[in-house]
Coordinates of C-alpha atoms in Angstrom, one line a residue:
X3 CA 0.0 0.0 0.0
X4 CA 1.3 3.3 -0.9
X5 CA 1.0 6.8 0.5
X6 CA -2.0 7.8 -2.3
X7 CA -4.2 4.8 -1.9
X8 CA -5.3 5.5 1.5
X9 CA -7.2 8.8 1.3
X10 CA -9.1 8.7 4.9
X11 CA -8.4 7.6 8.1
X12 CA -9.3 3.6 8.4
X13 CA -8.9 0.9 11.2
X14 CA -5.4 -0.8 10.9
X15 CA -4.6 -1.9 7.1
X16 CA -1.8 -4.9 6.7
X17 CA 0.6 -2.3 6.7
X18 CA -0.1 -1.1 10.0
X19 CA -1.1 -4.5 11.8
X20 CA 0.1 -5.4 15.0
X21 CA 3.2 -7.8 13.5
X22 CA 4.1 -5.1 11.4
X23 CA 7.5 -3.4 11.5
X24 CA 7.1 -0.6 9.9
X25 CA 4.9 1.5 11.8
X26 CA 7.6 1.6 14.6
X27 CA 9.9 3.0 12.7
X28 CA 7.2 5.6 11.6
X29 CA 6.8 6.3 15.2
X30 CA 10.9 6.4 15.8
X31 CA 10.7 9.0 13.0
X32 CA 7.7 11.2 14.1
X33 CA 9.1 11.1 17.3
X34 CA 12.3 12.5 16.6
X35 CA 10.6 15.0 14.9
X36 CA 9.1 16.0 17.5
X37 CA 11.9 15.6 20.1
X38 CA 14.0 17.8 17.6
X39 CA 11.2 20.5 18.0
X40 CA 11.4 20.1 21.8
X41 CA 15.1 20.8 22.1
X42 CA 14.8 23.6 19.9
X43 CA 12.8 25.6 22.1
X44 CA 15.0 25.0 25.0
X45 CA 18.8 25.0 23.3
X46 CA 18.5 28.3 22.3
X47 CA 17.9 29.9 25.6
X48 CA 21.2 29.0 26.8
X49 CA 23.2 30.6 24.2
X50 CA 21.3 33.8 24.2
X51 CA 24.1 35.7 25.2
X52 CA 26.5 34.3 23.0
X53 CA 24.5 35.0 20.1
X54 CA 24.2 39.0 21.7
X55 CA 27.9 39.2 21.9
X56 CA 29.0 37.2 18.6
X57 CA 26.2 38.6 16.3
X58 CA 26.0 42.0 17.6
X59 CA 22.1 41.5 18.5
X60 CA 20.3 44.4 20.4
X61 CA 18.3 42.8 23.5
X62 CA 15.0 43.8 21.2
X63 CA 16.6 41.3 19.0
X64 CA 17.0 38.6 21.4
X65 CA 13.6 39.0 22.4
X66 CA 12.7 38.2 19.2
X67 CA 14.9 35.4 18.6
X68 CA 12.5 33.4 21.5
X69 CA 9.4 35.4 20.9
X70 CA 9.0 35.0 17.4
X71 CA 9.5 31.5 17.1
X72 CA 6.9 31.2 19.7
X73 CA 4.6 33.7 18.1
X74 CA 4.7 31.8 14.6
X75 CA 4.4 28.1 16.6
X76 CA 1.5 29.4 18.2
X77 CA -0.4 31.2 15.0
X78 CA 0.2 28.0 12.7
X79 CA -0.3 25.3 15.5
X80 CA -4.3 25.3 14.8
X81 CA -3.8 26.0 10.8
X82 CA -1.2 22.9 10.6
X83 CA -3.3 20.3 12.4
X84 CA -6.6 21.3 10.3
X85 CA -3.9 21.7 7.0
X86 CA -2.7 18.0 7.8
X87 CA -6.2 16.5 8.1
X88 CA -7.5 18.5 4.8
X89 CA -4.3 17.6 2.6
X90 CA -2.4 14.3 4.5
X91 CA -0.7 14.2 7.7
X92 CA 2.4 12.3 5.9
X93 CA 2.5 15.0 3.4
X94 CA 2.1 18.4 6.2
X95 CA 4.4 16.2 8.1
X96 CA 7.2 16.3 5.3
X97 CA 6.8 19.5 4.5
X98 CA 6.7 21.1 8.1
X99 CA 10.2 18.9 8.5
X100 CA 11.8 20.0 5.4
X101 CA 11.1 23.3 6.1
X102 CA 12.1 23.0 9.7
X103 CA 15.4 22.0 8.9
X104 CA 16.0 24.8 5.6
X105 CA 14.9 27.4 8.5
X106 CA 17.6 25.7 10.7
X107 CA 19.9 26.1 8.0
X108 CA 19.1 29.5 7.7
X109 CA 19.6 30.5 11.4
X110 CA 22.8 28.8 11.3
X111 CA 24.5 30.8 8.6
X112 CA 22.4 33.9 9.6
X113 CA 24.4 37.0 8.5
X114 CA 23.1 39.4 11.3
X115 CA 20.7 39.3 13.9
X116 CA 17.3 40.9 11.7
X117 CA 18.1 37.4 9.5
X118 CA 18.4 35.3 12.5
X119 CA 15.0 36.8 13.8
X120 CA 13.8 36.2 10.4
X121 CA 14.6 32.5 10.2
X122 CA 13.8 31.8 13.6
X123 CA 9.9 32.8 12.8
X124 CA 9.9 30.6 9.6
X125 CA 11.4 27.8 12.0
X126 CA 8.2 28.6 14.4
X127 CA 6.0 28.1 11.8
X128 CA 7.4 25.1 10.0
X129 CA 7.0 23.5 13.4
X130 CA 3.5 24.3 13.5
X131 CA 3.1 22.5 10.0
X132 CA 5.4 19.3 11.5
X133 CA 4.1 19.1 15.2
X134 CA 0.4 18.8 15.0
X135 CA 0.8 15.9 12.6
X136 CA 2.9 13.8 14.7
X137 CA 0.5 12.5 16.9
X138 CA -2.3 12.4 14.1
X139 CA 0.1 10.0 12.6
X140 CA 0.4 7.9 15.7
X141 CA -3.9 8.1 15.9
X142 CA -3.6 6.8 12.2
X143 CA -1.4 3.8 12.3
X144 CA -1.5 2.5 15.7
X145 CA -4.3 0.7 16.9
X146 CA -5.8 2.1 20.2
X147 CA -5.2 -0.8 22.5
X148 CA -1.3 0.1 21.7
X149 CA -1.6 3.8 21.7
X150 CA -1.3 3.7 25.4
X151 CA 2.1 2.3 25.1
X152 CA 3.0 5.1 22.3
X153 CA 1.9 7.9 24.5
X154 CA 4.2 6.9 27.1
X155 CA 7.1 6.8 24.8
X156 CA 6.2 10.1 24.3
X157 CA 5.8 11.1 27.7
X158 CA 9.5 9.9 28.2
X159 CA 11.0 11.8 25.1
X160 CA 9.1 15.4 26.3
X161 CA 11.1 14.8 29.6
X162 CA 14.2 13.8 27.6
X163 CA 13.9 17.1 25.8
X164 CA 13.3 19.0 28.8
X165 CA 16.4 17.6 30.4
X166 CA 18.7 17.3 27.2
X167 CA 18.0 20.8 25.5
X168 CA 19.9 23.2 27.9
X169 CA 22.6 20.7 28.3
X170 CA 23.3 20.0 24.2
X171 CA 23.0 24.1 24.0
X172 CA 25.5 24.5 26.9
X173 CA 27.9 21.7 25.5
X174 CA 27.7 22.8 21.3
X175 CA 28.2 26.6 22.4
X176 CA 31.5 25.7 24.8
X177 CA 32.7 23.7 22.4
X178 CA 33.0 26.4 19.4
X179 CA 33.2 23.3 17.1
X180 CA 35.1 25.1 14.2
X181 CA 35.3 28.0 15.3
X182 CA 31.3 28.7 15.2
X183 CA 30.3 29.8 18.2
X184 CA 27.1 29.2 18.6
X185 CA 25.8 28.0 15.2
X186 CA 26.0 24.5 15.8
X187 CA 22.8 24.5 17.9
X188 CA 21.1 25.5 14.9
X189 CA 23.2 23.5 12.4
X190 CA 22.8 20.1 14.6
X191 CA 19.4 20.0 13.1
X192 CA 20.6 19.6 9.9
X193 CA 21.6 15.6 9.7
X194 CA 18.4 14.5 11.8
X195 CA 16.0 16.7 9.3
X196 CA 17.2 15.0 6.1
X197 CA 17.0 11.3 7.7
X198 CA 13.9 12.4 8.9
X199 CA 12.9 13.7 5.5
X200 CA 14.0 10.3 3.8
X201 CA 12.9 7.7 6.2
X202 CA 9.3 9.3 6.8
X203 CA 8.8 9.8 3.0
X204 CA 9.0 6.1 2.9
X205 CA 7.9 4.7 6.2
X206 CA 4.7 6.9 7.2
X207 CA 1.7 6.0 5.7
X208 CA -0.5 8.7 4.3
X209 CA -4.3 9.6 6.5
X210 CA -6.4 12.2 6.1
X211 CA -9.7 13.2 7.7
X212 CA -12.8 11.4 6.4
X213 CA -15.0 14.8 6.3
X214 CA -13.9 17.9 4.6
X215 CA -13.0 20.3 6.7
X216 CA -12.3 24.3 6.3
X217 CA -9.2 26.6 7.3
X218 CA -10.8 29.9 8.9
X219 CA -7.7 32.0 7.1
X220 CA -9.0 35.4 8.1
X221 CA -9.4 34.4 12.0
X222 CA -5.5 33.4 11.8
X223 CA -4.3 36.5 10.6
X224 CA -6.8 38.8 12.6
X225 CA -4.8 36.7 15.6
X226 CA -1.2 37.6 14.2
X227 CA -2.2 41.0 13.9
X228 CA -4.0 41.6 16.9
X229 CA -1.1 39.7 18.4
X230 CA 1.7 41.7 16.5
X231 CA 0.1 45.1 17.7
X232 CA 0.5 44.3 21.4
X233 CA 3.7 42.8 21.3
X234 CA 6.2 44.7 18.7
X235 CA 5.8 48.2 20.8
X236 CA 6.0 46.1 24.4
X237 CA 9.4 44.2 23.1
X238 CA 10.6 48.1 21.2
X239 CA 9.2 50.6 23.3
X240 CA 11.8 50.7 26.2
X241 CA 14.6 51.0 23.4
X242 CA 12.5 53.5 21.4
X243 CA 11.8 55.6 24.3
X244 CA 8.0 54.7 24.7
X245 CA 6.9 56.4 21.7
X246 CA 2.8 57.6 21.6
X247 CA 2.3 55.2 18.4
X248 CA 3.2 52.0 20.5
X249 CA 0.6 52.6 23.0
X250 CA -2.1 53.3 20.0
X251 CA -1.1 49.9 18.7
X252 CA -1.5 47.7 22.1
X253 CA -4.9 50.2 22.2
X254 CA -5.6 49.1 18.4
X255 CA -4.8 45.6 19.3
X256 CA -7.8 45.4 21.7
X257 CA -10.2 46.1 18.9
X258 CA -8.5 43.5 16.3
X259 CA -9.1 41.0 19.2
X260 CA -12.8 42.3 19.3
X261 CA -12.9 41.8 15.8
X262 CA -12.3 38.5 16.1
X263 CA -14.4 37.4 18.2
X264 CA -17.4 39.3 16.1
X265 CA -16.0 37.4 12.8
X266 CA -15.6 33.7 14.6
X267 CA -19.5 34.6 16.0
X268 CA -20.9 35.2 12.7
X269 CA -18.3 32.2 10.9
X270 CA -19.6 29.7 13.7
X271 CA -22.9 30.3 12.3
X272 CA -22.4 30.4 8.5
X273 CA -20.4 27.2 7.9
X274 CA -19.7 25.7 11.8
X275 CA -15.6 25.9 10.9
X276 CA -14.4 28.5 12.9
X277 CA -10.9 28.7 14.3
X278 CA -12.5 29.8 18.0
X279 CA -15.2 27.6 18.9
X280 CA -16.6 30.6 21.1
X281 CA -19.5 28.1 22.6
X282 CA -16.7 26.6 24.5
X283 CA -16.3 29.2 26.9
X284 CA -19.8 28.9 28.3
X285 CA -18.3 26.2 29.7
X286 CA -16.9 27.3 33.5
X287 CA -13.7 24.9 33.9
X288 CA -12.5 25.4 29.9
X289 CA -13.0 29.5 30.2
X290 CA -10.6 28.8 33.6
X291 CA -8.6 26.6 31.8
X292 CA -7.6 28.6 28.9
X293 CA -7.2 31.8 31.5
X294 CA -4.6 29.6 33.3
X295 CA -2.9 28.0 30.5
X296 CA -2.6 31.9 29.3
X297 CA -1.4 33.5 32.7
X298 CA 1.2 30.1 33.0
X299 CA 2.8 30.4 29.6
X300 CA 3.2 34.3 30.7
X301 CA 4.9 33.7 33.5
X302 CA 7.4 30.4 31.7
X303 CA 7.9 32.8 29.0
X304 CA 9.5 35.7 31.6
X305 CA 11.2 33.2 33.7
X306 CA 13.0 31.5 31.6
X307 CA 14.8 33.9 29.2
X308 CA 15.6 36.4 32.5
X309 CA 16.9 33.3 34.2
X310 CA 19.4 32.7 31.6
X311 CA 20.5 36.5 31.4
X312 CA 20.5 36.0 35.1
X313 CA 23.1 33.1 35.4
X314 CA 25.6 34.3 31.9
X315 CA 25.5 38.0 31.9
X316 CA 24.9 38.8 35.9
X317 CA 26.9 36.3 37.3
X318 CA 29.1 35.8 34.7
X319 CA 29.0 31.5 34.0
X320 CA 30.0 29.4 31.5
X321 CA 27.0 28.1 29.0
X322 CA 28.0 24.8 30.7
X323 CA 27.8 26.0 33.8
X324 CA 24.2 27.6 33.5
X325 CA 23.2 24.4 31.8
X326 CA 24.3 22.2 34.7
X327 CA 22.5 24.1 36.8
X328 CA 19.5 24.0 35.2
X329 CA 19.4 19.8 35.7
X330 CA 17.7 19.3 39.0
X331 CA 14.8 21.6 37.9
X332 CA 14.5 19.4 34.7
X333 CA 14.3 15.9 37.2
X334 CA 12.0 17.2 39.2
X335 CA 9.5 18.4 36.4
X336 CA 9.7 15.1 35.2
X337 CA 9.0 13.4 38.3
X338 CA 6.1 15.4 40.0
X339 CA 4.6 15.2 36.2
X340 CA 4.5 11.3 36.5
X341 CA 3.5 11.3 40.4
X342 CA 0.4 13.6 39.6
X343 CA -1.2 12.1 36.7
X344 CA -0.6 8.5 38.3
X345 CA -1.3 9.0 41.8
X346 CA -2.0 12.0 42.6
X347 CA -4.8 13.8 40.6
X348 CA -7.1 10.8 40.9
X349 CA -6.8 11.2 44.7
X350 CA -6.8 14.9 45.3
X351 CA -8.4 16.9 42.4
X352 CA -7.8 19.7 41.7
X353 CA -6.1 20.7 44.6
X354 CA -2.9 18.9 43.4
X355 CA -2.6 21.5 40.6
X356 CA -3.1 24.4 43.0
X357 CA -0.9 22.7 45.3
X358 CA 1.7 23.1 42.0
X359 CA 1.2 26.9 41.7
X360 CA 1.6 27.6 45.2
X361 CA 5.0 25.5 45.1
X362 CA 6.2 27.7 42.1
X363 CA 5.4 30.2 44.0
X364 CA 7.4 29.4 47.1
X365 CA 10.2 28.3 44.5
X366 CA 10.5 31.7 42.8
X367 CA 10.7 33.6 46.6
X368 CA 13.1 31.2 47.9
X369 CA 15.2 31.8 44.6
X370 CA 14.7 35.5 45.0
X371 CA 15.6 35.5 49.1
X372 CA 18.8 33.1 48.0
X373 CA 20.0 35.4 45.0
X374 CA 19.8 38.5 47.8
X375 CA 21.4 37.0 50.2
X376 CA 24.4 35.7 48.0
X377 CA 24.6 38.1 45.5
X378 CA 27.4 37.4 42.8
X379 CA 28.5 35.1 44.7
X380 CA 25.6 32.1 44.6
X381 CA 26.8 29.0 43.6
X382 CA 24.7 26.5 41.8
X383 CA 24.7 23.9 44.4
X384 CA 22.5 26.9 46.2
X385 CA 20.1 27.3 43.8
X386 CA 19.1 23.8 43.8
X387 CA 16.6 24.3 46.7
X388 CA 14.5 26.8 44.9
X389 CA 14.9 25.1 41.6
X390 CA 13.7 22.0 42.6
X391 CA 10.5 23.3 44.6
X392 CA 9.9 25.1 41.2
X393 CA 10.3 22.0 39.3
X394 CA 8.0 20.0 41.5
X395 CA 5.5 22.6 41.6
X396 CA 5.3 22.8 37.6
X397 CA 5.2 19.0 37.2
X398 CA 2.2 19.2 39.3
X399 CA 0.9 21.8 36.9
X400 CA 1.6 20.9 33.3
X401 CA 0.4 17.5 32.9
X402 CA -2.5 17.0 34.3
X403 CA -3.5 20.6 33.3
X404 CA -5.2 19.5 29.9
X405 CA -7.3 16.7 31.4
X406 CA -8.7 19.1 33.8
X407 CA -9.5 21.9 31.3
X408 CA -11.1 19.1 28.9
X409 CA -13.1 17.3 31.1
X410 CA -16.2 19.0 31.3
X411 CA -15.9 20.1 27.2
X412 CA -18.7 18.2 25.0
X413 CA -17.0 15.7 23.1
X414 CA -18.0 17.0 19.5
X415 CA -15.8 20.3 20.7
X416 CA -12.8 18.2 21.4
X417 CA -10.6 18.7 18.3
X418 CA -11.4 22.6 18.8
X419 CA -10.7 22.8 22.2
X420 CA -7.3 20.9 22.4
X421 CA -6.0 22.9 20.1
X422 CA -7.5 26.4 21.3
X423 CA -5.3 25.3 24.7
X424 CA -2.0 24.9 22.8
X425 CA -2.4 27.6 21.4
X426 CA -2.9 30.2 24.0
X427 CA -0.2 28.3 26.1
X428 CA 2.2 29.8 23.3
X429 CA 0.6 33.0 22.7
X430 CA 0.9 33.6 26.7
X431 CA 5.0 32.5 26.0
X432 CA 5.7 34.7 23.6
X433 CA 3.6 37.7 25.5
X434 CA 6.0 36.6 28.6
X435 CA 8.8 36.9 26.4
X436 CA 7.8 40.2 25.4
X437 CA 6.8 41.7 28.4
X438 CA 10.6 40.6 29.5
X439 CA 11.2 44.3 27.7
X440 CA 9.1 45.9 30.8
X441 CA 9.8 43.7 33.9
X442 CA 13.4 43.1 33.1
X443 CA 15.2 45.4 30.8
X444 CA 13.0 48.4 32.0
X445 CA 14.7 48.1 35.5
X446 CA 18.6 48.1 33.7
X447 CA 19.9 51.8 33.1
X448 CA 20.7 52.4 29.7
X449 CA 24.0 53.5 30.1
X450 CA 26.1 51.4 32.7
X451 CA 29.5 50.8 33.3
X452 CA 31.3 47.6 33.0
X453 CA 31.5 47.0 37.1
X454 CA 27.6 47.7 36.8
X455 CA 26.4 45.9 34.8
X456 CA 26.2 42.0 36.5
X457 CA 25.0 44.1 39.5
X458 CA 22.3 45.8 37.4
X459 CA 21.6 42.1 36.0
X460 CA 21.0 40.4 39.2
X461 CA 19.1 43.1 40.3
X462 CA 16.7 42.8 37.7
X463 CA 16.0 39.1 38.0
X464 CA 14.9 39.5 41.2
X465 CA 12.3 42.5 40.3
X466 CA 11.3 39.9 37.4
X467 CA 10.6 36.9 39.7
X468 CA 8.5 38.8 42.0
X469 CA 6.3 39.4 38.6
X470 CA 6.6 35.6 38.5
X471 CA 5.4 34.9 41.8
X472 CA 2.5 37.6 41.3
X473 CA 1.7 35.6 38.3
X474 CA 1.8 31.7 40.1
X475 CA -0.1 32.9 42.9
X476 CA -3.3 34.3 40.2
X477 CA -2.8 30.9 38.9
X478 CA -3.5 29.2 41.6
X479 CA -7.0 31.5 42.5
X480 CA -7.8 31.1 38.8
X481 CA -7.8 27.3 39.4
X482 CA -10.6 27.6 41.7
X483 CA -12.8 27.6 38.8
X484 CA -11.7 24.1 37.7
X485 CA -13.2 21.1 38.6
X486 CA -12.6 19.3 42.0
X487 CA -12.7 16.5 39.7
X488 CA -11.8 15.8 36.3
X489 CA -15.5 15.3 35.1
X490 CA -15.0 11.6 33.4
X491 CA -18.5 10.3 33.6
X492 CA -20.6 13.7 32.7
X493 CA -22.5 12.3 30.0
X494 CA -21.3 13.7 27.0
X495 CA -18.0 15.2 28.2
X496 CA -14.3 14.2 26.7
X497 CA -12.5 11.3 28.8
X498 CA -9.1 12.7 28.5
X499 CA -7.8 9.9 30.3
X500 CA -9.0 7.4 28.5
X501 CA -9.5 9.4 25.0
X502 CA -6.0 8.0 23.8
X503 CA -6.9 3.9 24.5
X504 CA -10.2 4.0 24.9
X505 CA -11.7 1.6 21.5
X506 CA -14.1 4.1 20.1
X507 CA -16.8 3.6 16.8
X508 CA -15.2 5.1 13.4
X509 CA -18.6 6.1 12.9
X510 CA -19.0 7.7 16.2
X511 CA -16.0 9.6 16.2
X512 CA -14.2 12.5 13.9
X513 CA -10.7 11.1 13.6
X514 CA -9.4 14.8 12.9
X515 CA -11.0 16.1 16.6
X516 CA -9.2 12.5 17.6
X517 CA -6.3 13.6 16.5
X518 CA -5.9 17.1 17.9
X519 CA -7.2 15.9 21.5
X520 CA -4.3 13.5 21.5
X521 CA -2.1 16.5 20.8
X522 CA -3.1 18.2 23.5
X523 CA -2.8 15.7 26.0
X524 CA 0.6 15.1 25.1
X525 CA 1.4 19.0 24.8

């Protein structure tokens, strides 16, 4: 059977039956896709300010560099999963890698920083195109009483990323393999892209959804706009001196997002294919849900670019160094992630999730009260306390997050809701990223002296993380809206625990809302 002779998604075919070999190695290649995706997010934090001083990049740039791949990831995210079930998942999947790895390419031989920014937006949105697919592909060729098994490969390759990222970052950029500097954690991509390319070209087997579906094109761009207008004059104005047209855009951007909603309103009604299923919000738990997915990707989005400024620039360290650092917080995400979706979620509620929040809280003022105390003279083994109560605390958060936010969401809303929460999760990143302009580089003078500058730095971070705190601790009263229980029996409602091994009826269920609620639940 070849990729153009199956057009919709059916049960298991010979080539994807239980003895068959090659749909593993169509899940070893998706999922180095995605793993690739994963450790591109995180690599490139740590050699921030290596790029700054090799390239020449103005800290606007830099902002950039995070904020607009996380800007284009989270704009396309929606457009690529409905693109892949409209078109082919094999064939969205090839093209998002391809294109993943020329924008890699491209960010490695960047000339100056406006090309890097450039590339590293088309990289954000060829993810978007690759991403979505990969676990539509998985829905596709696996058969559900195996897909349990998949999904905790998957689980185990998210934590790899986590953990793995800041390390192969720290390791490529103090290497300076010939003479690069910090290319290679761009360039790295290059090998895996093209095998990925070849192999999945011949291994994945083509699906499609078995309804025709619609792209709601103009609701996309009102978002990029609407999101554009708030962010470009909150990432520039401190640089540009505040000027009066940046606060007419964030004004402007206001009535672009009103806009929206008016136009997804009226779309819902026409033709029932809107990108913003608007109904969804008249449910309690998903309107909290999406608030707190929003407020926590703000608050990841600050952290974790100050955090590396913090560490490099204000104390001075080694990439290595910063990326050693950074380990215990990666264990303990994985951990408490495991613990709470296992044990402790089916036990406790919702309070384990607030339980999270308030621990990230605690975290961030114990990292605060640690980096006063010591000043520039912490040493990583100090940090570990804080970092690990952080990591805990998130681990708590981020994985059973989705299952709470879906549970009470009426199961013929599913594809529209799991992909409305990955998407805000990234718009709220690359809003964190660009408020990092206010609450970070608006406390650093413009013009400092050499012995003022780490100083300047560390104080910063700390004026930073008390906007983090601020932000955990309105998570946590936001969560109050959540169920006390993931709703599992409401008639009607998504089972997120069970959607990905439940056996469901073809007939019963849309295989592209399948898809996109497996996404989720792995995101």
């Amino acid at each position: 059977m070849t990729s153009t002779e199956t057009s919709t998604e059916t049960p298991p075919a010979p080539e994807t039956s239980p003895g068959d070999r090659r749909r593993w190695l169509a899940l070893a290649i998706v999922m180095t896709a995605a793993f690739m995706d994963l450790v591109d997010v995180t690599i490139v934090n740590i050699a921030i300010p290596s790029i700054r001083e090799e390239a020449g990049a103005s800290w606007s740039q830099i902002q950039w560099i995070t904020a607009g791949y996380a800007l284009a990831f989270a704009a396309g995210l929606i457009t690529g999963g409905r693109l892949g079930d409209i078109h082919g998942r094999k064939r969205l999947f090839l093209v998002g890698i391809g294109g993943f790895t020329l924008a890699s390419a491209l960010c490695g031989f960047a000339a100056n920083p406006e090309m890097l920014v450039a590339s590293r937006i088309l990289q954000g949105g060829m993810a978007a195109m690759m991403v979505p697919q990969v676990l539509s592909i998985v829905h596709a060729t696996f058969p559900a009483h195996e897909r349990g098994k998949v999904f905790g490969l998957f689980g185990a390759i998210v934590g790899l990323g986590a953990v793995s990222g800041p390390l192969l970052g720290a390791l490529l950029t103090e290497w300076n393999l010939f003479g690069l500097e910090w290319r290679p954690i761009f360039l790295i991509n290059l090998p895996v892209g093209i095998v990925g390319l070849i192999l999945g070209s011949r291994f994945i087997t083509e699906s499609k959804a078995p309804k025709a579906l619609k792209l709601d094109l103009v609701g996309v761009v009102l978002v990029v706009v609407g999101l554009l207008m708030l962010l470009y004059p909150l990432t520039r104005g401190r640089e540009l001196g505040w000027p009066v047209w940046g606060y007419v855009s964030m004004a402007g951007s206001l009535a672009v997002f009103g806009a929206l909603v008016a136009y997804e309103r009226r779309k819902g009604a026409r033709d029932g294919s809107p990108l913003i299923e608007l109904s969804l919000f008249r449910v309690k738990s998903f309107a909290a849900g999406i608030a707190v997915q929003t407020v926590f990707g703000v608050g990841l989005g600050v952290f974790f670019l100050v955090w590396t400024l913090y560490m490099q620039t204000g104390l001075g360290w080694s990439p290595l160094k910063a990326g050693l650092t950074g380990v215990p917080f990666s264990i303990a995400v994985s951990m408490a992630a495991g613990l709470s979706v296992q044990k402790l979620v089916p036990r406790f509620g919702r309070k384990v999730l607030q339980a999270g929040a308030l621990a990230m809280a605690v975290g961030v003022l114990l990292y605060i009260w640690e980096s006063e105390r010591y000043g520039l003279g912490i040493a990583p083994w100090q940090m570990a306390l804080p970092l690990v109560v952080m990591g805990l605390g998130m681990g708590l958060i981020v994985a059973p997050l989705t299952d709470a936010v879906l549970s009470e969401v009426p199961r013929e809303h599913a594809g529209s809701a799991s992909g409305l929460i990955n998407t805000v999760q990234q718009m709220g990143n690359a809003l964190g990223l660009g408020l990092v302009a206010v609450v970070f580089f608006g406390e650093i003078g413009d013009r400092l002296t050499r012995d003022q500058v780490r100083p300047a730095f560390v104080n910063a971070f700390q004026h930073a993380l008390g906007w983090v705190a601020l932000v955990m601790f309105a998570i946590f009263l936001l969560m109050f809206a959540l169920p006390k229980r993931p709703a599992q029996h409401v008639e009607g409602a998504v089972d997120p625990s069970q959607a990905a091994t439940a056996e469901t009826d073809p007939a019963e269920t849309d295989p592209a809302e399948e898809g996109e609620r497996e996404r989720a639940l792995i995101a």
